[in-house]
XYZ file of C-alpha atoms in Angstrom:
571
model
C 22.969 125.717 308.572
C 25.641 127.998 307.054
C 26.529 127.559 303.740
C 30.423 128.480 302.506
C 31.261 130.517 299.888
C 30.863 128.819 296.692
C 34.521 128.213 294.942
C 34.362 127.278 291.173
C 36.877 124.499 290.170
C 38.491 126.218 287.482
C 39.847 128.693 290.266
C 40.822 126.179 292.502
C 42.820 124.503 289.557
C 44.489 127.794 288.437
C 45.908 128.707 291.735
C 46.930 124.934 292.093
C 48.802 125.364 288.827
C 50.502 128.502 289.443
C 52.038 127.388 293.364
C 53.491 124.031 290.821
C 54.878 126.435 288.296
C 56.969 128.518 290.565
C 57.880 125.588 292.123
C 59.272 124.103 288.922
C 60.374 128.037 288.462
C 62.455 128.158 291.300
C 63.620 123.958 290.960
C 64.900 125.483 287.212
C 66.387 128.256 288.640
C 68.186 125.855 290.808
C 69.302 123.917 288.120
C 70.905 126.792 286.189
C 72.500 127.957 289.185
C 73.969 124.837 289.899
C 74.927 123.393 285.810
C 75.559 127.451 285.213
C 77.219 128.988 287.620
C 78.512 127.032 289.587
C 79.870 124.227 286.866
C 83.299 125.187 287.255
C 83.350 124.466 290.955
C 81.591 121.180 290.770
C 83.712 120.330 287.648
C 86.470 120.602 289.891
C 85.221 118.964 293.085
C 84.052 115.660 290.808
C 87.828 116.148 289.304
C 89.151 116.438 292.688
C 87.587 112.727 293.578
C 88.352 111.350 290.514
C 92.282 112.506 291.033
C 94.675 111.724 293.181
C 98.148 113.293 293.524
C 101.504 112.273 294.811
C 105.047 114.458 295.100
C 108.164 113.982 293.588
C 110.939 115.406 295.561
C 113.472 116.641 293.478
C 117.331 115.788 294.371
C 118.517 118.000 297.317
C 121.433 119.996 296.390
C 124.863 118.621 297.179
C 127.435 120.644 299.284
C 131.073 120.899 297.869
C 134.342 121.755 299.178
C 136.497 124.566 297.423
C 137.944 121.832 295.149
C 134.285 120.508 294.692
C 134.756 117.345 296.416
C 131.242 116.371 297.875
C 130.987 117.073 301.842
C 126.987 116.042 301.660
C 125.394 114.563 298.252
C 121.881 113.216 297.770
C 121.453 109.669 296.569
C 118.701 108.090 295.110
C 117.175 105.106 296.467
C 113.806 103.200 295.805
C 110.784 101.889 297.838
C 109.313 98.606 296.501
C 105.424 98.584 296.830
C 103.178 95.757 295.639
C 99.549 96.553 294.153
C 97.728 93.682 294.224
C 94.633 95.556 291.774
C 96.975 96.111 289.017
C 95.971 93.329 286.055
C 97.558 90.001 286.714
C 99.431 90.788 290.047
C 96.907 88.714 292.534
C 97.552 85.741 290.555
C 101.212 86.610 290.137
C 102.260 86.779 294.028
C 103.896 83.301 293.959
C 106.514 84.659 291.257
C 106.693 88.159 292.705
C 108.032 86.368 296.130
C 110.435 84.253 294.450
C 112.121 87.110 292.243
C 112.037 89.562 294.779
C 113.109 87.234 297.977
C 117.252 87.017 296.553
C 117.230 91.211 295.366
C 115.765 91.854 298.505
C 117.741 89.527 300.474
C 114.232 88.194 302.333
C 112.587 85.136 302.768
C 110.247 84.023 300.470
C 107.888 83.000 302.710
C 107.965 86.629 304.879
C 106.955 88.368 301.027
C 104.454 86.163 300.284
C 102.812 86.960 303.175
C 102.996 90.609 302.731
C 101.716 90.632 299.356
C 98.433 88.947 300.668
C 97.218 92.421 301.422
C 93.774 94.040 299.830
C 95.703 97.305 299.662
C 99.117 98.663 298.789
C 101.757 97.344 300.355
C 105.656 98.695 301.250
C 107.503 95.695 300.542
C 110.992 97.343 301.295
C 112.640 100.645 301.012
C 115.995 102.212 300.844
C 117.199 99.875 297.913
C 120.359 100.757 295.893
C 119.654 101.962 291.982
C 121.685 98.797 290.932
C 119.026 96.465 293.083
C 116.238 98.484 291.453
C 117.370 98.025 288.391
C 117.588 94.605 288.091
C 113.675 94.284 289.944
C 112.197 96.975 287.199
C 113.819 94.396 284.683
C 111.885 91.689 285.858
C 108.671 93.430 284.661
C 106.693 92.004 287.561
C 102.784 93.173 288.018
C 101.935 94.996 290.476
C 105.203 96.114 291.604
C 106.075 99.516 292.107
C 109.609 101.185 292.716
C 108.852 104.758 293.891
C 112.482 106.948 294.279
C 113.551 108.580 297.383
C 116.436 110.562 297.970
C 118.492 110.003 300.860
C 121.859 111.927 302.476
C 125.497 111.153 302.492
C 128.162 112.873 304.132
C 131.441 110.966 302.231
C 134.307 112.879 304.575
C 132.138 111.173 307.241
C 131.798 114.014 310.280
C 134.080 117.032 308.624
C 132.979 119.814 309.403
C 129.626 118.108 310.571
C 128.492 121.546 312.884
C 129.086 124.004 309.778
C 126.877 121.806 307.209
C 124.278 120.969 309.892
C 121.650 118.283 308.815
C 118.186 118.036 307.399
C 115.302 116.792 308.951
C 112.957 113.662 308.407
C 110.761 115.502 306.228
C 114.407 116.623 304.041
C 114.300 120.054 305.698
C 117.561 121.625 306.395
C 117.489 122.158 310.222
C 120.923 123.383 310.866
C 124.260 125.169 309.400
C 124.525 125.812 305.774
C 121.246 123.073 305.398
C 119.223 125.571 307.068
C 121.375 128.813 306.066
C 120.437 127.979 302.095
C 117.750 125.573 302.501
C 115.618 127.066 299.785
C 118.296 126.776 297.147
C 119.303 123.138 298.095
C 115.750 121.982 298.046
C 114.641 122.377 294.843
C 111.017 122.414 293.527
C 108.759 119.345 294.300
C 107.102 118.362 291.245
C 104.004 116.362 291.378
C 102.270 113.399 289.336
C 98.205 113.684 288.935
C 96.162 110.261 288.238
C 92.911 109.154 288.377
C 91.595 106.838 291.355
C 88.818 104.608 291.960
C 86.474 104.609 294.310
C 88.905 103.063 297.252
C 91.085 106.359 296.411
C 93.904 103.780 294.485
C 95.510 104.512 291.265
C 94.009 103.079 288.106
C 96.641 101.525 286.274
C 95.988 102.200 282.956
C 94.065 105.516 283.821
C 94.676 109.278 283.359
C 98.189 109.983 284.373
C 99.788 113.538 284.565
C 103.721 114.234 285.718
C 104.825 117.846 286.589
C 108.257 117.328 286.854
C 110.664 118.395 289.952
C 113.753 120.884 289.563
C 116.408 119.843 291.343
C 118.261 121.822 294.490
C 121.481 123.815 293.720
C 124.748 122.815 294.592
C 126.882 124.829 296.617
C 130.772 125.118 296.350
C 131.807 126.456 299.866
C 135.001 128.183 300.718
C 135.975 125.427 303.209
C 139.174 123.603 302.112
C 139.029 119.788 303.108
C 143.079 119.516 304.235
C 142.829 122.643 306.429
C 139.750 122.002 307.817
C 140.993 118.249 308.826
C 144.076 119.323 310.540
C 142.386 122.130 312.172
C 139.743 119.503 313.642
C 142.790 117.140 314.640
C 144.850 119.742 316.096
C 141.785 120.967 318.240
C 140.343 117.385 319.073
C 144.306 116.461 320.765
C 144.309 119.793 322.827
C 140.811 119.162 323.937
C 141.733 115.553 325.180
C 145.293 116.603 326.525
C 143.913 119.822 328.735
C 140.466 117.751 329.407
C 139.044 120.948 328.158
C 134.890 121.561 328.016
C 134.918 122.619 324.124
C 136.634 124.609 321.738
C 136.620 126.601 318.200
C 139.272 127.476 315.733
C 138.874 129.244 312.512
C 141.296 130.030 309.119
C 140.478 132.760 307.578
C 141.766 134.111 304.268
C 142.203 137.733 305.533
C 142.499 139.148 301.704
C 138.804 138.104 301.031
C 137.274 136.917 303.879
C 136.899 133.182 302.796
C 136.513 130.948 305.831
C 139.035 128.178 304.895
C 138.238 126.105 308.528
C 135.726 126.033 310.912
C 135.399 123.776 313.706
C 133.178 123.723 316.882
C 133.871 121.202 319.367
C 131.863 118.775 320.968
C 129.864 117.962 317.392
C 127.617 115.475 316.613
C 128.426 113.453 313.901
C 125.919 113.934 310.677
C 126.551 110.665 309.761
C 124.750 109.119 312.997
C 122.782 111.707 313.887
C 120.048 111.115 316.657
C 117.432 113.228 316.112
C 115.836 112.679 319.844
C 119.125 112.741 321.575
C 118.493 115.484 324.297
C 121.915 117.149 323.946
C 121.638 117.640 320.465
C 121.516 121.358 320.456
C 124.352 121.498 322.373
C 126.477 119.400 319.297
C 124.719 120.807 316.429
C 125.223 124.650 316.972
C 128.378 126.028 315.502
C 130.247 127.549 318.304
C 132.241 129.859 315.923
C 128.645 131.709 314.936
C 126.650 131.350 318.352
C 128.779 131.481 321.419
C 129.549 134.970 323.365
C 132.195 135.087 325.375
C 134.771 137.914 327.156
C 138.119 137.355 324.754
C 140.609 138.678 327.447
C 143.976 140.000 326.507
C 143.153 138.867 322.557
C 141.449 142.002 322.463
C 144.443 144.570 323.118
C 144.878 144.156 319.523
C 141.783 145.892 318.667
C 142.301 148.939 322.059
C 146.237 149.053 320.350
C 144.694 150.266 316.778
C 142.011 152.284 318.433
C 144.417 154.032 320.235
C 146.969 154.705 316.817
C 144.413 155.021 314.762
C 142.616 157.840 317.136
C 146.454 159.885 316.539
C 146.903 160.635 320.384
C 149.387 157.654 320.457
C 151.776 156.713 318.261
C 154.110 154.315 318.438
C 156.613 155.611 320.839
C 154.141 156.016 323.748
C 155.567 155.118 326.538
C 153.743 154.518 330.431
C 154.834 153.536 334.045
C 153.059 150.518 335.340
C 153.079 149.958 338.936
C 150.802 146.522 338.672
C 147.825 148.173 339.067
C 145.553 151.733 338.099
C 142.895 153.122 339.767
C 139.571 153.522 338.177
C 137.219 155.437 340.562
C 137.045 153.371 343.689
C 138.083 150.285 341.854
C 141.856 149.215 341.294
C 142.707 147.347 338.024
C 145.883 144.539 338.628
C 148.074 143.638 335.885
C 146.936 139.474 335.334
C 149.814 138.220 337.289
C 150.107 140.971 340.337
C 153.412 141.903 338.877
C 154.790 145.202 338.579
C 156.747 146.457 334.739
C 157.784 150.159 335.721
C 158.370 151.896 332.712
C 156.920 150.642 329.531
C 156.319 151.227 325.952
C 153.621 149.373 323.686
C 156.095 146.881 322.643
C 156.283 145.566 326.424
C 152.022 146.073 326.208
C 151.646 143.408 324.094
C 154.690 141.158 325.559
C 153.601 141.160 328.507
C 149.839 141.572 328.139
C 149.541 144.822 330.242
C 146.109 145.647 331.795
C 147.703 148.646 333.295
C 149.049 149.864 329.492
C 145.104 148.793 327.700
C 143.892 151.047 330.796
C 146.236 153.324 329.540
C 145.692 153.474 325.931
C 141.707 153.747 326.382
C 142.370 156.679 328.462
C 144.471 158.533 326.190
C 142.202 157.417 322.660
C 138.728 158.509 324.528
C 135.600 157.041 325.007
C 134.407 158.436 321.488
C 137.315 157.407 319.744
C 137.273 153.930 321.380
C 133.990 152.922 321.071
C 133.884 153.920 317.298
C 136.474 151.998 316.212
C 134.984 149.138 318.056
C 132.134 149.313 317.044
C 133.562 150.207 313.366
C 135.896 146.364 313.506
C 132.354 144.772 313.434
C 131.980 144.122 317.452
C 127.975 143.924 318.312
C 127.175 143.065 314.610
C 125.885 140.425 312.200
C 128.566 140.063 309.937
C 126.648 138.326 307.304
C 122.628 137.895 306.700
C 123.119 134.844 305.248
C 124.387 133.352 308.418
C 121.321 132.537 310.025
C 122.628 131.375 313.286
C 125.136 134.364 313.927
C 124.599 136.363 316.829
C 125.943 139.960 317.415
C 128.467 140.744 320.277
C 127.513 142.903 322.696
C 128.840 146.279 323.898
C 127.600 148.817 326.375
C 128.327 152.167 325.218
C 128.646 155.661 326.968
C 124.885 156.549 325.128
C 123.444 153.648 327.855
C 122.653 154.597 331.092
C 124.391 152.085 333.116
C 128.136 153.057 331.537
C 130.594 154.167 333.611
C 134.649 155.093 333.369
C 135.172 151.409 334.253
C 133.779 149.842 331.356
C 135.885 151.587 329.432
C 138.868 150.460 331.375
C 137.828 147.163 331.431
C 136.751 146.817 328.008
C 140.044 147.895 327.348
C 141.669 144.221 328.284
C 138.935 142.137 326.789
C 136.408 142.118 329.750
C 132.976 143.366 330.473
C 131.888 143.162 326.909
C 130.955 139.747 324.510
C 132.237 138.866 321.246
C 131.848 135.824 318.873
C 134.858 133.865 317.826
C 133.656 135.050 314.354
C 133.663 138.725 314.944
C 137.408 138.825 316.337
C 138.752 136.815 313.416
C 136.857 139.222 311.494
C 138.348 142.219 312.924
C 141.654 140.471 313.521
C 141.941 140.201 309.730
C 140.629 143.696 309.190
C 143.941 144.662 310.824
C 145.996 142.167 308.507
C 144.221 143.792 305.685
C 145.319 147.009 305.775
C 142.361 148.111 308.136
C 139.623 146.590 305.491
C 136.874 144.741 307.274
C 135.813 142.342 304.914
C 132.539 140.124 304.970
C 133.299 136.733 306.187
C 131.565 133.956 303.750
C 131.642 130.615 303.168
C 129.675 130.256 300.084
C 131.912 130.344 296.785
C 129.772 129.417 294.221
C 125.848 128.150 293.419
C 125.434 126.009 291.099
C 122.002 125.683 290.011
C 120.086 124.357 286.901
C 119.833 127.439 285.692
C 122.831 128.533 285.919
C 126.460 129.388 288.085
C 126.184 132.272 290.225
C 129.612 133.142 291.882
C 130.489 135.284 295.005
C 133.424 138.017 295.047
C 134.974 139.247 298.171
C 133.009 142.255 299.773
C 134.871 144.460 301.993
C 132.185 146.168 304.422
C 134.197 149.295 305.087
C 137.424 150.788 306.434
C 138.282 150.470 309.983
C 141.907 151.995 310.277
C 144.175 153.462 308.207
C 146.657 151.258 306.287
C 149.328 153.340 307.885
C 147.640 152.110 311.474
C 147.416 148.605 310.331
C 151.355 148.503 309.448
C 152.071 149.702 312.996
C 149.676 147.429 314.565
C 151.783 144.457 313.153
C 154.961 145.628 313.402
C 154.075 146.202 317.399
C 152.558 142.489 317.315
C 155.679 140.886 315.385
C 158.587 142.536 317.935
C 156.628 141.506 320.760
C 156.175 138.094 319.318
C 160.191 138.033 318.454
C 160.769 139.438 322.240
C 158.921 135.899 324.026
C 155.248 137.176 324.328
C 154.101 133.932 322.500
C 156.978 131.434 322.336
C 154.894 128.331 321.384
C 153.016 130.146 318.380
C 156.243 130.563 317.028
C 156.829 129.290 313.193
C 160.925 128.914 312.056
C 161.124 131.128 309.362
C 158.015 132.501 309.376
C 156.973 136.435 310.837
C 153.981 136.172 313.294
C 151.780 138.895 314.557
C 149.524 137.520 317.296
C 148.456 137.789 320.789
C 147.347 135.485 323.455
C 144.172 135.296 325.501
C 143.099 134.001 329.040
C 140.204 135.154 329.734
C 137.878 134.945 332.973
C 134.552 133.466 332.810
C 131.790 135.383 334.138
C 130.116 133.551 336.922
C 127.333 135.354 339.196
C 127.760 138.734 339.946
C 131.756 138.432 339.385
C 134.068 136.099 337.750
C 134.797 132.661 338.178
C 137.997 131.289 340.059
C 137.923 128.232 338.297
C 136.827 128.477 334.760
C 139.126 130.409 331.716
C 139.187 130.345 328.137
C 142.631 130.003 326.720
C 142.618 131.751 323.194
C 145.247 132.595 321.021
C 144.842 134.879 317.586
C 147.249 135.645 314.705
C 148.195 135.918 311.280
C 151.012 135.121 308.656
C 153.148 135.657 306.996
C 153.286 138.960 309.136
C 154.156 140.988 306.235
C 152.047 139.372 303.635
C 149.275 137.471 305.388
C 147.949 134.422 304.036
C 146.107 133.210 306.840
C 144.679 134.452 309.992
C 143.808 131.958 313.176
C 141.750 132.116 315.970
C 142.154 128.898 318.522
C 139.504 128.910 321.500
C 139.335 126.656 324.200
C 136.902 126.409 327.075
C 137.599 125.775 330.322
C 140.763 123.233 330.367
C 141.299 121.443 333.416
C 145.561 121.528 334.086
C 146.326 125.170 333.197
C 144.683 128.188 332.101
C 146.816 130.310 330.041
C 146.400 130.538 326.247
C 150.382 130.494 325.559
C 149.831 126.713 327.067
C 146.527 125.427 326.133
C 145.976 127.766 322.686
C 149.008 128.838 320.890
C 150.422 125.269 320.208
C 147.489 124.613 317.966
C 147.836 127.592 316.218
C 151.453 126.916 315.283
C 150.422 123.473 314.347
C 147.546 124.751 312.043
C 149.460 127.636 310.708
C 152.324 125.185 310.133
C 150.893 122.204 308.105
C 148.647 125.213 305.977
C 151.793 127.362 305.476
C 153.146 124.401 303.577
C 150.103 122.876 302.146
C 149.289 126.516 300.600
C 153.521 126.164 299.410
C 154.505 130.011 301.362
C 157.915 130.314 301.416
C 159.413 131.215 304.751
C 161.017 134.669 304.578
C 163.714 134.215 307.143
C 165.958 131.868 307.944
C 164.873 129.294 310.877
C 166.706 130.111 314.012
């Protein structure tokens, strides 16, 4: 038979004991690897089970009128939770119920019930400071009051679409909530403490608080009286013309301080329904978001382009028959009626389509357009707004301008504006021809410290010399019947009315108008400068009806609030 080859055992032994020693080798070099090298990880993963975390939200910022009454403060408020695992509150559940059952305002029976629970329980929440003041007192085991914050609104709806809301998880969603959201919030803080095994809290265990800093406030330019009579004045023309919506803004034309801002229909911040299905619709602020054609309002801005472009002055004079040709279209004054001779006086009284036609003609398309575009139209006026949209405007450069745009554009149709851009550039003419930046934002007050905000005038639009003429055009008209119910005894007005067409299809609507009036006083000082918009009413259409009441109601009631002497004597 065949014989193997012979091994000796001392070989077989030695190569046994070298395969065990790199084992152990490479099981050391495991070891040092993982105690080594990798100790911080594993430090921080066994630290990680050991400790829990929780947030503490720091107090959302409040938002203040001009006089720094609150519009929307943060409150605190407290959950009650029971632990039964803290020392002595399983056998302390009987007294728990009966202390707690007259704070809370619950049966006894219901909490003792709850508190039978293995695990944490929520025994109430939203409970006033006083209330949780008088259960910490009690010094009962187990019982936990953790503080929430929750929002108030104390002028109720005011102003509701301008301060918007915050969501459920305290996130501004809307308006200035949204616009400044990172300054109201604040930074959450956070408390550290070790668990057990189940993942609770050990009561007498590690514990480590990072504390919160609390939201800035915000002082805003709104002023509570002016912003309340603007929203009354509005709401009664709404109901009276059974009108769709509406928007009227005050505007300090000096600065550019919004003083009022309303938006009509608005939901109401202090019910808000957060799954209602037309909630867009009442949240948006009209004054920011909504486009629309502004009509006849707008032959204030072709009247400066045209002055300010020096081929008119203020002695132009034109022959209206009731209508102009613009290539194979005709153009018809907005009532069918013929004026004969003119001048720009008898433009603005009688809201000419024939004299803007006119006056775009003579200023150019380069002129036009520049000082358009120069009054703001088809711009954000401010970042910080983050809802504002930008107007639109085609101009010669595009490829689809003709002659008629320009003719059309002259009278307010065929291009889109927002109510906030024409107050803007209204003002800008009140001004002296500065545009200044519209804000609403006075003051931010935050922990640490007060960070104020000056007026900021974006550029020049006209001449001051333009601007004077531009009123004193607007005032004789206004003195000569082209707005009879803006009219203020005593008081010099330079405005102009709007009704506008709606554009429906591939034309305009038969039905629909808005009915806008816009103007400013005192005419040769101005204090204040008013846009009213309203949307579609139902009885008539024209803006001296529906529009320029409200403005002589507003401008009224803030004329004396404000204490601005009349400068003539009431007729």
């Amino acid at each position: 038979p065949a014989v193997g080859r012979y091994q000796p055992p001392l070989l077989r032994f030695l190569i046994l004991g070298l395969i065990m020693l790199g084992g152990l080798g490479v099981l050391a070099g495991r070891l040092v690897y993982l105690q080594v090298v990798e100790h911080g990880r594993f430090t921080e993963l066994a630290r990680s089970e050991q400790l829990g975390k929780r947030a503490i939200i720091p107090r959302r910022g409040a938002i203040l009128a001009v006089d720094g009454h609150p519009l929307a403060i943060s409150l605190q408020t407290y959950d009650v939770y029971f632990y039964p695992r803290y020392p002595g509150a399983a056998d302390a559940r009987d007294r728990i119920a009966a202390e707690l059952a007259p704070l809370l305002k619950r049966p006894v029976d219901e909490l003792r019930t709850q508190t039978l629970s293995d695990g944490p329980v929520l025994l109430a929440s939203g409970v006033q400071p006083e209330t949780a003041a008088k259960i910490s007192a009690a010094e009962l085991p187990g019982i936990v009051l953790d503080p929430k914050w929750r929002r108030y609104y104390p002028e109720g709806s005011l102003a509701g679409p301008v301060l918007g809301f915050i969501g459920r998880d305290a996130q501004g969603l809307s308006g200035v909530e949204a616009d400044y959201d990172p300054l109201l919030a604040g930074k959450t803080g956070w408390v550290y403490y070790e668990r057990d095994a189940s993942g609770e809290e050990i009561p007498l265990g590690f514990k480590q608080v990072d504390p919160p800093i609390d939201g800035a406030d915000l002082v805003l330019t709104l002023d509570r009286y002016i912003q309340r009579v603007a929203e009354a004045e509005l709401d009664k023309a709404l109901k009276a013309h059974r009108a769709d919506s509406g928007v009227v803004i005050v505007m300090d034309p000096k600065t550019g301080a919004l003083l009022a801002v309303v938006s009509r229909p608005a939901a109401d911040p202090t019910k808000l329904d957060l799954n209602d299905p037309n909630l867009q619709a009442l949240i948006r602020n009209r004054a920011f978001t909504d486009l629309y054609e502004p009509g006849s309002t707008f032959k204030i801005i072709t009247l400066a382009a045209a002055l300010e472009s020096g081929r008119v002055d203020t002695g132009e004079t034109y022959y209206c028959p009731g209508y102009v040709k613009v290539g194979p279209w005709s153009i018809w004054m907005w009532n069918y009626t013929a004026l004969g001779p003119a001048n720009l006086v008898d433009f603005i009284r009688y809201s000419c389509n024939v004299g803007a036609v006119h006056l775009a003609r003579r200023t150019g398309p380069a002129d036009f357009y520049r000082v358009v575009r120069d009054f703001g139209f088809a711009e954000r006026l401010n970042p910080e707004f983050r809802s504002e949209v930008a107007g639109q405007v085609k101009l010669p450069s595009d490829s689809t301008w003709s002659e008629v745009d320009l003719a059309t554009n002259a009278f307010g149709q065929a291009l889109s504006v927002t109510p906030l851009e024409l107050t803007t550039a209204v003002a800008a003419v009140a001004n002296g021809g500065l545009l200044m930046r519209p804000y609403l934002v006075k003051e931010i007050r935050a922990p640490d410290g007060i960070r104020r905000f000056e007026p900021t005038v974006i550029r020049r639009v006209i001449s001051e010399e333009t601007a004077r003429k531009v009123t004193n055009l607007l005032v004789e008209a206004a003195n000569k019947g082209s707005s009879p119910t803006a009219l203020i005894p005593g008081y010099r007005l330079a405005g102009k009315t709007g009704t506008a067409q709606v554009p429906e299809g591939n034309g305009y609507s038969r039905t629909k108008f808005i009915a806008s009036y816009i103007g400013y006083v005192p005419a040769e000082a101005p204090r204040l400068v008013i846009l009213v918009k309203i949307d579609n009413p139902k009885d008539v259409p024209w803006g001296t009806t529906v529009a320029a009441p409200v403005f002589r109601e507003v401008a009224s009631k803030a004329l004396a609030y404000y204490g601005i002497p009349p400068t003539e004597k009431p007729r």
